[in-house]
mmCIF file with all atom_site columns, C-alpha atoms in Angstrom:
data_model
loop_
_atom_site.group_PDB
_atom_site.id
_atom_site.type_symbol
_atom_site.label_atom_id
_atom_site.label_alt_id
_atom_site.label_comp_id
_atom_site.label_asym_id
_atom_site.label_entity_id
_atom_site.label_seq_id
_atom_site.pdbx_PDB_ins_code
_atom_site.Cartn_x
_atom_site.Cartn_y
_atom_site.Cartn_z
_atom_site.occupancy
_atom_site.B_iso_or_equiv
_atom_site.pdbx_formal_charge
_atom_site.auth_seq_id
_atom_site.auth_comp_id
_atom_site.auth_asym_id
_atom_site.auth_atom_id
_atom_site.pdbx_PDB_model_num
ATOM 1   C CA . UNK A 1 1   ? 0.000   0.000  0.000   1.00 0.00 ? 364 UNK A CA 1
ATOM 2   C CA . UNK A 1 2   ? 1.533   3.297  -1.046  1.00 0.00 ? 365 UNK A CA 1
ATOM 3   C CA . UNK A 1 3   ? 1.808   6.424  1.087   1.00 0.00 ? 366 UNK A CA 1
ATOM 4   C CA . UNK A 1 4   ? -0.915  8.239  -0.900  1.00 0.00 ? 367 UNK A CA 1
ATOM 5   C CA . UNK A 1 5   ? -3.447  5.490  -0.196  1.00 0.00 ? 368 UNK A CA 1
ATOM 6   C CA . UNK A 1 6   ? -2.489  5.378  3.475   1.00 0.00 ? 369 UNK A CA 1
ATOM 7   C CA . UNK A 1 7   ? -2.905  9.148  3.747   1.00 0.00 ? 370 UNK A CA 1
ATOM 8   C CA . UNK A 1 8   ? -6.315  8.976  2.018   1.00 0.00 ? 371 UNK A CA 1
ATOM 9   C CA . UNK A 1 9   ? -7.476  6.216  4.369   1.00 0.00 ? 372 UNK A CA 1
ATOM 10  C CA . UNK A 1 10  ? -6.227  8.203  7.365   1.00 0.00 ? 373 UNK A CA 1
ATOM 11  C CA . UNK A 1 11  ? -7.928  11.385 6.119   1.00 0.00 ? 374 UNK A CA 1
ATOM 12  C CA . UNK A 1 12  ? -11.257 9.598  5.650   1.00 0.00 ? 375 UNK A CA 1
ATOM 13  C CA . UNK A 1 13  ? -10.936 7.990  9.094   1.00 0.00 ? 376 UNK A CA 1
ATOM 14  C CA . UNK A 1 14  ? -10.155 11.344 10.738  1.00 0.00 ? 377 UNK A CA 1
ATOM 15  C CA . UNK A 1 15  ? -13.029 13.155 9.031   1.00 0.00 ? 378 UNK A CA 1
ATOM 16  C CA . UNK A 1 16  ? -15.511 10.405 9.966   1.00 0.00 ? 379 UNK A CA 1
ATOM 17  C CA . UNK A 1 17  ? -14.323 10.311 13.593  1.00 0.00 ? 380 UNK A CA 1
ATOM 18  C CA . UNK A 1 18  ? -14.403 14.109 13.902  1.00 0.00 ? 381 UNK A CA 1
ATOM 19  C CA . UNK A 1 19  ? -17.906 14.303 12.406  1.00 0.00 ? 382 UNK A CA 1
ATOM 20  C CA . UNK A 1 20  ? -19.116 11.562 14.790  1.00 0.00 ? 383 UNK A CA 1
ATOM 21  C CA . UNK A 1 21  ? -17.690 13.314 17.838  1.00 0.00 ? 384 UNK A CA 1
ATOM 22  C CA . UNK A 1 22  ? -19.077 16.660 16.660  1.00 0.00 ? 385 UNK A CA 1
ATOM 23  C CA . UNK A 1 23  ? -22.510 15.032 16.412  1.00 0.00 ? 386 UNK A CA 1
ATOM 24  C CA . UNK A 1 24  ? -22.112 13.588 19.906  1.00 0.00 ? 387 UNK A CA 1
ATOM 25  C CA . UNK A 1 25  ? -21.403 17.034 21.307  1.00 0.00 ? 388 UNK A CA 1
ATOM 26  C CA . UNK A 1 26  ? -24.403 18.657 19.632  1.00 0.00 ? 389 UNK A CA 1
ATOM 27  C CA . UNK A 1 27  ? -26.912 15.831 19.216  1.00 0.00 ? 390 UNK A CA 1
ATOM 28  C CA . UNK A 1 28  ? -26.056 13.839 22.336  1.00 0.00 ? 391 UNK A CA 1
ATOM 29  C CA . UNK A 1 29  ? -27.886 10.531 22.477  1.00 0.00 ? 392 UNK A CA 1
ATOM 30  C CA . UNK A 1 30  ? -29.252 11.083 18.956  1.00 0.00 ? 393 UNK A CA 1
ATOM 31  C CA . UNK A 1 31  ? -25.740 10.241 17.775  1.00 0.00 ? 394 UNK A CA 1
ATOM 32  C CA . UNK A 1 32  ? -25.380 7.094  19.932  1.00 0.00 ? 395 UNK A CA 1
ATOM 33  C CA . UNK A 1 33  ? -28.702 6.198  21.547  1.00 0.00 ? 396 UNK A CA 1
ATOM 34  C CA . UNK A 1 34  ? -31.612 3.903  20.688  1.00 0.00 ? 397 UNK A CA 1
ATOM 35  C CA . UNK A 1 35  ? -32.714 6.419  18.040  1.00 0.00 ? 398 UNK A CA 1
ATOM 36  C CA . UNK A 1 36  ? -29.730 7.566  16.002  1.00 0.00 ? 399 UNK A CA 1
ATOM 37  C CA . UNK A 1 37  ? -29.084 10.193 13.393  1.00 0.00 ? 400 UNK A CA 1
ATOM 38  C CA . UNK A 1 38  ? -25.314 9.810  13.133  1.00 0.00 ? 401 UNK A CA 1
ATOM 39  C CA . UNK A 1 39  ? -24.610 12.478 10.542  1.00 0.00 ? 402 UNK A CA 1
ATOM 40  C CA . UNK A 1 40  ? -21.089 11.162 9.975   1.00 0.00 ? 403 UNK A CA 1
ATOM 41  C CA . UNK A 1 41  ? -22.642 8.123  8.256   1.00 0.00 ? 404 UNK A CA 1
ATOM 42  C CA . UNK A 1 42  ? -23.373 10.403 5.291   1.00 0.00 ? 405 UNK A CA 1
ATOM 43  C CA . UNK A 1 43  ? -19.623 10.201 4.630   1.00 0.00 ? 406 UNK A CA 1
ATOM 44  C CA . UNK A 1 44  ? -20.130 6.575  3.608   1.00 0.00 ? 407 UNK A CA 1
ATOM 45  C CA . UNK A 1 45  ? -20.786 8.020  0.136   1.00 0.00 ? 408 UNK A CA 1
ATOM 46  C CA . UNK A 1 46  ? -17.012 8.332  -0.196  1.00 0.00 ? 409 UNK A CA 1
ATOM 47  C CA . UNK A 1 47  ? -17.101 4.587  -0.936  1.00 0.00 ? 410 UNK A CA 1
ATOM 48  C CA . UNK A 1 48  ? -18.776 5.483  -4.242  1.00 0.00 ? 411 UNK A CA 1
ATOM 49  C CA . UNK A 1 49  ? -15.415 6.801  -5.395  1.00 0.00 ? 412 UNK A CA 1
ATOM 50  C CA . UNK A 1 50  ? -12.820 4.471  -3.867  1.00 0.00 ? 413 UNK A CA 1
ATOM 51  C CA . UNK A 1 51  ? -12.665 1.149  -2.046  1.00 0.00 ? 414 UNK A CA 1
ATOM 52  C CA . UNK A 1 52  ? -10.118 2.796  0.262   1.00 0.00 ? 415 UNK A CA 1
ATOM 53  C CA . UNK A 1 53  ? -13.080 4.470  1.947   1.00 0.00 ? 416 UNK A CA 1
ATOM 54  C CA . UNK A 1 54  ? -14.178 1.094  3.309   1.00 0.00 ? 417 UNK A CA 1
ATOM 55  C CA . UNK A 1 55  ? -11.065 0.887  5.489   1.00 0.00 ? 418 UNK A CA 1
ATOM 56  C CA . UNK A 1 56  ? -11.060 4.603  6.311   1.00 0.00 ? 419 UNK A CA 1
ATOM 57  C CA . UNK A 1 57  ? -14.707 4.662  7.374   1.00 0.00 ? 420 UNK A CA 1
ATOM 58  C CA . UNK A 1 58  ? -14.288 1.499  9.459   1.00 0.00 ? 421 UNK A CA 1
ATOM 59  C CA . UNK A 1 59  ? -11.251 2.922  11.254  1.00 0.00 ? 422 UNK A CA 1
ATOM 60  C CA . UNK A 1 60  ? -12.980 6.274  11.758  1.00 0.00 ? 423 UNK A CA 1
ATOM 61  C CA . UNK A 1 61  ? -16.018 4.573  13.256  1.00 0.00 ? 424 UNK A CA 1
ATOM 62  C CA . UNK A 1 62  ? -13.846 2.439  15.550  1.00 0.00 ? 425 UNK A CA 1
ATOM 63  C CA . UNK A 1 63  ? -11.921 5.523  16.694  1.00 0.00 ? 426 UNK A CA 1
ATOM 64  C CA . UNK A 1 64  ? -15.084 7.543  17.354  1.00 0.00 ? 427 UNK A CA 1
ATOM 65  C CA . UNK A 1 65  ? -16.695 4.671  19.255  1.00 0.00 ? 428 UNK A CA 1
ATOM 66  C CA . UNK A 1 66  ? -13.524 4.118  21.275  1.00 0.00 ? 429 UNK A CA 1
ATOM 67  C CA . UNK A 1 67  ? -13.417 7.781  22.277  1.00 0.00 ? 430 UNK A CA 1
ATOM 68  C CA . UNK A 1 68  ? -17.127 7.661  23.128  1.00 0.00 ? 431 UNK A CA 1
ATOM 69  C CA . UNK A 1 69  ? -16.509 4.538  25.204  1.00 0.00 ? 432 UNK A CA 1
ATOM 70  C CA . UNK A 1 70  ? -14.174 6.508  27.459  1.00 0.00 ? 433 UNK A CA 1
ATOM 71  C CA . UNK A 1 71  ? -16.111 9.802  27.386  1.00 0.00 ? 434 UNK A CA 1
ATOM 72  C CA . UNK A 1 72  ? -19.438 8.098  28.011  1.00 0.00 ? 435 UNK A CA 1
ATOM 73  C CA . UNK A 1 73  ? -18.181 5.756  30.699  1.00 0.00 ? 436 UNK A CA 1
ATOM 74  C CA . UNK A 1 74  ? -19.412 2.681  28.823  1.00 0.00 ? 437 UNK A CA 1
ATOM 75  C CA . UNK A 1 75  ? -16.794 0.402  30.308  1.00 0.00 ? 438 UNK A CA 1
ATOM 76  C CA . UNK A 1 76  ? -15.901 -2.896 28.641  1.00 0.00 ? 439 UNK A CA 1
ATOM 77  C CA . UNK A 1 77  ? -19.322 -3.129 26.966  1.00 0.00 ? 440 UNK A CA 1
ATOM 78  C CA . UNK A 1 78  ? -18.236 -0.194 24.813  1.00 0.00 ? 441 UNK A CA 1
ATOM 79  C CA . UNK A 1 79  ? -15.829 -2.535 23.039  1.00 0.00 ? 442 UNK A CA 1
ATOM 80  C CA . UNK A 1 80  ? -18.876 -4.132 21.414  1.00 0.00 ? 443 UNK A CA 1
ATOM 81  C CA . UNK A 1 81  ? -19.627 -0.779 19.804  1.00 0.00 ? 444 UNK A CA 1
ATOM 82  C CA . UNK A 1 82  ? -16.005 -0.275 18.790  1.00 0.00 ? 445 UNK A CA 1
ATOM 83  C CA . UNK A 1 83  ? -15.842 -3.601 16.962  1.00 0.00 ? 446 UNK A CA 1
ATOM 84  C CA . UNK A 1 84  ? -19.378 -4.204 15.714  1.00 0.00 ? 447 UNK A CA 1
ATOM 85  C CA . UNK A 1 85  ? -20.127 -0.553 14.937  1.00 0.00 ? 448 UNK A CA 1
ATOM 86  C CA . UNK A 1 86  ? -17.004 -0.435 12.764  1.00 0.00 ? 449 UNK A CA 1
ATOM 87  C CA . UNK A 1 87  ? -18.075 -3.720 11.169  1.00 0.00 ? 450 UNK A CA 1
ATOM 88  C CA . UNK A 1 88  ? -21.528 -2.320 10.337  1.00 0.00 ? 451 UNK A CA 1
ATOM 89  C CA . UNK A 1 89  ? -20.019 0.836  8.838   1.00 0.00 ? 452 UNK A CA 1
ATOM 90  C CA . UNK A 1 90  ? -17.402 -1.139 6.889   1.00 0.00 ? 453 UNK A CA 1
ATOM 91  C CA . UNK A 1 91  ? -19.937 -3.590 5.481   1.00 0.00 ? 454 UNK A CA 1
ATOM 92  C CA . UNK A 1 92  ? -22.239 -0.708 4.544   1.00 0.00 ? 455 UNK A CA 1
ATOM 93  C CA . UNK A 1 93  ? -19.366 1.016  2.753   1.00 0.00 ? 456 UNK A CA 1
ATOM 94  C CA . UNK A 1 94  ? -18.466 -2.237 0.962   1.00 0.00 ? 457 UNK A CA 1
ATOM 95  C CA . UNK A 1 95  ? -22.086 -2.478 -0.217  1.00 0.00 ? 458 UNK A CA 1
ATOM 96  C CA . UNK A 1 96  ? -21.860 1.091  -1.522  1.00 0.00 ? 459 UNK A CA 1
ATOM 97  C CA . UNK A 1 97  ? -18.667 0.295  -3.441  1.00 0.00 ? 460 UNK A CA 1
ATOM 98  C CA . UNK A 1 98  ? -20.254 -2.843 -4.912  1.00 0.00 ? 461 UNK A CA 1
ATOM 99  C CA . UNK A 1 99  ? -23.428 -1.013 -6.049  1.00 0.00 ? 462 UNK A CA 1
ATOM 100 C CA . UNK A 1 100 ? -21.734 2.318  -6.866  1.00 0.00 ? 463 UNK A CA 1
ATOM 101 C CA . UNK A 1 101 ? -23.292 2.441  -10.348 1.00 0.00 ? 464 UNK A CA 1
ATOM 102 C CA . UNK A 1 102 ? -26.793 2.535  -8.799  1.00 0.00 ? 465 UNK A CA 1
ATOM 103 C CA . UNK A 1 103 ? -26.790 5.319  -6.207  1.00 0.00 ? 466 UNK A CA 1
ATOM 104 C CA . UNK A 1 104 ? -30.229 4.628  -4.725  1.00 0.00 ? 467 UNK A CA 1
ATOM 105 C CA . UNK A 1 105 ? -29.394 0.970  -4.135  1.00 0.00 ? 468 UNK A CA 1
ATOM 106 C CA . UNK A 1 106 ? -25.859 1.774  -2.975  1.00 0.00 ? 469 UNK A CA 1
ATOM 107 C CA . UNK A 1 107 ? -27.077 4.053  -0.186  1.00 0.00 ? 470 UNK A CA 1
ATOM 108 C CA . UNK A 1 108 ? -29.263 1.263  1.149   1.00 0.00 ? 471 UNK A CA 1
ATOM 109 C CA . UNK A 1 109 ? -26.160 -0.645 2.351   1.00 0.00 ? 472 UNK A CA 1
ATOM 110 C CA . UNK A 1 110 ? -25.470 1.329  5.543   1.00 0.00 ? 473 UNK A CA 1
ATOM 111 C CA . UNK A 1 111 ? -29.198 1.343  6.330   1.00 0.00 ? 474 UNK A CA 1
ATOM 112 C CA . UNK A 1 112 ? -29.346 -2.454 6.233   1.00 0.00 ? 475 UNK A CA 1
ATOM 113 C CA . UNK A 1 113 ? -26.054 -3.180 7.971   1.00 0.00 ? 476 UNK A CA 1
ATOM 114 C CA . UNK A 1 114 ? -26.673 -0.742 10.822  1.00 0.00 ? 477 UNK A CA 1
ATOM 115 C CA . UNK A 1 115 ? -30.284 -1.883 11.258  1.00 0.00 ? 478 UNK A CA 1
ATOM 116 C CA . UNK A 1 116 ? -29.277 -5.546 11.437  1.00 0.00 ? 479 UNK A CA 1
ATOM 117 C CA . UNK A 1 117 ? -25.964 -5.422 13.351  1.00 0.00 ? 480 UNK A CA 1
ATOM 118 C CA . UNK A 1 118 ? -26.131 -2.525 15.827  1.00 0.00 ? 481 UNK A CA 1
ATOM 119 C CA . UNK A 1 119 ? -29.374 -3.604 17.593  1.00 0.00 ? 482 UNK A CA 1
ATOM 120 C CA . UNK A 1 120 ? -27.724 -6.941 18.442  1.00 0.00 ? 483 UNK A CA 1
ATOM 121 C CA . UNK A 1 121 ? -25.399 -5.298 20.988  1.00 0.00 ? 484 UNK A CA 1
ATOM 122 C CA . UNK A 1 122 ? -26.890 -1.850 21.591  1.00 0.00 ? 485 UNK A CA 1
ATOM 123 C CA . UNK A 1 123 ? -29.509 -3.147 24.079  1.00 0.00 ? 486 UNK A CA 1
ATOM 124 C CA . UNK A 1 124 ? -26.720 -4.628 26.206  1.00 0.00 ? 487 UNK A CA 1
ATOM 125 C CA . UNK A 1 125 ? -24.901 -1.294 26.369  1.00 0.00 ? 488 UNK A CA 1
ATOM 126 C CA . UNK A 1 126 ? -27.985 0.860  26.886  1.00 0.00 ? 489 UNK A CA 1
ATOM 127 C CA . UNK A 1 127 ? -29.577 -1.477 29.398  1.00 0.00 ? 490 UNK A CA 1
ATOM 128 C CA . UNK A 1 128 ? -26.312 -1.498 31.345  1.00 0.00 ? 491 UNK A CA 1
ATOM 129 C CA . UNK A 1 129 ? -26.625 2.281  31.520  1.00 0.00 ? 492 UNK A CA 1
ATOM 130 C CA . UNK A 1 130 ? -30.308 2.072  32.551  1.00 0.00 ? 493 UNK A CA 1
ATOM 131 C CA . UNK A 1 131 ? -31.304 3.700  29.269  1.00 0.00 ? 494 UNK A CA 1
ATOM 132 C CA . UNK A 1 132 ? -33.851 1.670  27.378  1.00 0.00 ? 495 UNK A CA 1
ATOM 133 C CA . UNK A 1 133 ? -37.066 3.566  27.603  1.00 0.00 ? 496 UNK A CA 1
ATOM 134 C CA . UNK A 1 134 ? -38.440 4.583  24.242  1.00 0.00 ? 497 UNK A CA 1
ATOM 135 C CA . UNK A 1 135 ? -37.583 8.278  23.924  1.00 0.00 ? 498 UNK A CA 1
ATOM 136 C CA . UNK A 1 136 ? -40.447 10.726 24.468  1.00 0.00 ? 499 UNK A CA 1
ATOM 137 C CA . UNK A 1 137 ? -42.522 7.998  26.141  1.00 0.00 ? 500 UNK A CA 1
ATOM 138 C CA . UNK A 1 138 ? -42.542 6.100  29.409  1.00 0.00 ? 501 UNK A CA 1
ATOM 139 C CA . UNK A 1 139 ? -42.516 2.732  27.620  1.00 0.00 ? 502 UNK A CA 1
ATOM 140 C CA . UNK A 1 140 ? -39.675 0.626  28.990  1.00 0.00 ? 503 UNK A CA 1
ATOM 141 C CA . UNK A 1 141 ? -38.234 -2.237 26.975  1.00 0.00 ? 504 UNK A CA 1
ATOM 142 C CA . UNK A 1 142 ? -35.871 -3.376 29.725  1.00 0.00 ? 505 UNK A CA 1
ATOM 143 C CA . UNK A 1 143 ? -35.610 -7.116 30.219  1.00 0.00 ? 506 UNK A CA 1
ATOM 144 C CA . UNK A 1 144 ? -37.132 -7.897 26.806  1.00 0.00 ? 507 UNK A CA 1
ATOM 145 C CA . UNK A 1 145 ? -34.255 -8.383 24.388  1.00 0.00 ? 508 UNK A CA 1
ATOM 146 C CA . UNK A 1 146 ? -36.447 -9.237 21.376  1.00 0.00 ? 509 UNK A CA 1
ATOM 147 C CA . UNK A 1 147 ? -38.465 -6.014 21.726  1.00 0.00 ? 510 UNK A CA 1
ATOM 148 C CA . UNK A 1 148 ? -35.270 -4.024 22.257  1.00 0.00 ? 511 UNK A CA 1
ATOM 149 C CA . UNK A 1 149 ? -33.766 -5.568 19.113  1.00 0.00 ? 512 UNK A CA 1
ATOM 150 C CA . UNK A 1 150 ? -36.879 -4.950 17.013  1.00 0.00 ? 513 UNK A CA 1
ATOM 151 C CA . UNK A 1 151 ? -37.238 -1.371 18.242  1.00 0.00 ? 514 UNK A CA 1
ATOM 152 C CA . UNK A 1 152 ? -33.531 -0.795 17.576  1.00 0.00 ? 515 UNK A CA 1
ATOM 153 C CA . UNK A 1 153 ? -33.719 -2.308 14.098  1.00 0.00 ? 516 UNK A CA 1
ATOM 154 C CA . UNK A 1 154 ? -36.633 -0.089 13.093  1.00 0.00 ? 517 UNK A CA 1
ATOM 155 C CA . UNK A 1 155 ? -35.340 3.094  14.724  1.00 0.00 ? 518 UNK A CA 1
ATOM 156 C CA . UNK A 1 156 ? -31.806 2.615  13.402  1.00 0.00 ? 519 UNK A CA 1
ATOM 157 C CA . UNK A 1 157 ? -33.081 1.853  9.897   1.00 0.00 ? 520 UNK A CA 1
ATOM 158 C CA . UNK A 1 158 ? -35.199 5.010  9.897   1.00 0.00 ? 521 UNK A CA 1
ATOM 159 C CA . UNK A 1 159 ? -32.408 7.187  11.298  1.00 0.00 ? 522 UNK A CA 1
ATOM 160 C CA . UNK A 1 160 ? -29.809 5.754  8.921   1.00 0.00 ? 523 UNK A CA 1
ATOM 161 C CA . UNK A 1 161 ? -32.155 6.112  5.937   1.00 0.00 ? 524 UNK A CA 1
ATOM 162 C CA . UNK A 1 162 ? -32.740 9.769  6.783   1.00 0.00 ? 525 UNK A CA 1
ATOM 163 C CA . UNK A 1 163 ? -28.995 10.378 7.049   1.00 0.00 ? 526 UNK A CA 1
ATOM 164 C CA . UNK A 1 164 ? -28.089 8.442  3.896   1.00 0.00 ? 527 UNK A CA 1
ATOM 165 C CA . UNK A 1 165 ? -30.834 9.796  1.639   1.00 0.00 ? 528 UNK A CA 1
ATOM 166 C CA . UNK A 1 166 ? -31.334 13.319 3.042   1.00 0.00 ? 529 UNK A CA 1
ATOM 167 C CA . UNK A 1 167 ? -27.627 14.061 3.665   1.00 0.00 ? 530 UNK A CA 1
ATOM 168 C CA . UNK A 1 168 ? -25.632 11.378 1.863   1.00 0.00 ? 531 UNK A CA 1
ATOM 169 C CA . UNK A 1 169 ? -27.428 11.592 -1.473  1.00 0.00 ? 532 UNK A CA 1
ATOM 170 C CA . UNK A 1 170 ? -26.953 15.376 -1.903  1.00 0.00 ? 533 UNK A CA 1
ATOM 171 C CA . UNK A 1 171 ? -23.385 15.032 -0.609  1.00 0.00 ? 534 UNK A CA 1
ATOM 172 C CA . UNK A 1 172 ? -22.631 12.377 -3.241  1.00 0.00 ? 535 UNK A CA 1
ATOM 173 C CA . UNK A 1 173 ? -24.115 14.535 -5.991  1.00 0.00 ? 536 UNK A CA 1
ATOM 174 C CA . UNK A 1 174 ? -22.120 17.560 -4.805  1.00 0.00 ? 537 UNK A CA 1
ATOM 175 C CA . UNK A 1 175 ? -18.875 15.573 -4.563  1.00 0.00 ? 538 UNK A CA 1
ATOM 176 C CA . UNK A 1 176 ? -19.347 14.287 -8.115  1.00 0.00 ? 539 UNK A CA 1
ATOM 177 C CA . UNK A 1 177 ? -18.864 17.870 -9.305  1.00 0.00 ? 540 UNK A CA 1
ATOM 178 C CA . UNK A 1 178 ? -15.517 18.255 -7.519  1.00 0.00 ? 541 UNK A CA 1
ATOM 179 C CA . UNK A 1 179 ? -12.048 16.855 -8.275  1.00 0.00 ? 542 UNK A CA 1
ATOM 180 C CA . UNK A 1 180 ? -12.254 14.564 -5.224  1.00 0.00 ? 543 UNK A CA 1
ATOM 181 C CA . UNK A 1 181 ? -13.720 11.495 -6.997  1.00 0.00 ? 544 UNK A CA 1
ATOM 182 C CA . UNK A 1 182 ? -11.025 11.502 -9.669  1.00 0.00 ? 545 UNK A CA 1
ATOM 183 C CA . UNK A 1 183 ? -8.302  12.032 -7.061  1.00 0.00 ? 546 UNK A CA 1
ATOM 184 C CA . UNK A 1 184 ? -9.576  9.101  -5.030  1.00 0.00 ? 547 UNK A CA 1
ATOM 185 C CA . UNK A 1 185 ? -10.137 6.950  -8.132  1.00 0.00 ? 548 UNK A CA 1
ATOM 186 C CA . UNK A 1 186 ? -6.618  7.665  -9.422  1.00 0.00 ? 549 UNK A CA 1
ATOM 187 C CA . UNK A 1 187 ? -5.182  6.510  -6.133  1.00 0.00 ? 550 UNK A CA 1
ATOM 188 C CA . UNK A 1 188 ? -7.212  3.291  -6.238  1.00 0.00 ? 551 UNK A CA 1
ATOM 189 C CA . UNK A 1 189 ? -6.430  2.712  -9.915  1.00 0.00 ? 552 UNK A CA 1
ATOM 190 C CA . UNK A 1 190 ? -2.703  3.066  -9.310  1.00 0.00 ? 553 UNK A CA 1
ATOM 191 C CA . UNK A 1 191 ? -2.992  0.487  -6.561  1.00 0.00 ? 554 UNK A CA 1
ATOM 192 C CA . UNK A 1 192 ? -4.880  -2.046 -8.665  1.00 0.00 ? 555 UNK A CA 1
ATOM 193 C CA . UNK A 1 193 ? -2.517  -1.653 -11.642 1.00 0.00 ? 556 UNK A CA 1
ATOM 194 C CA . UNK A 1 194 ? 0.698   -2.073 -9.658  1.00 0.00 ? 557 UNK A CA 1
#
């Protein structure tokens, strides 16, 4: 892997992590809770232009979740979010790269991966913090893992869909008009030809 690719991966990781932490500061639990609008996920559209984004986004997600683990006092359970959150983001980005010729389908990847993977462990973390009442209601899902998973799957799918289609789609269209896609593609092309 050449230095240019490493720097691109590192840049993508840093931007994703910074955007995630920025969202945490201003959106609080809406960036990490049972209902999420993690605006940094819109950056998954970078995988439309280079497969290097898959690694960068995964590392950025792991870094952001690791920092949140310490800032939020999640303890060892936070490691679930570090690993599986990065896995969900990486798989979503891989889906985007695979379906990059069909933007509407491509953006569905992070919606599906986050909706299926994150609710598997999120109830364990949130329940450990005493935080599994449906927001804006007094309905508690504590002690019912299946309901917590189903609620998480639906709420995460909705939140991720809003982020990917309301933020990610216009971001992808805007980035297409900049030199960034060709810069990222040239880096990836050089790698595959060498």
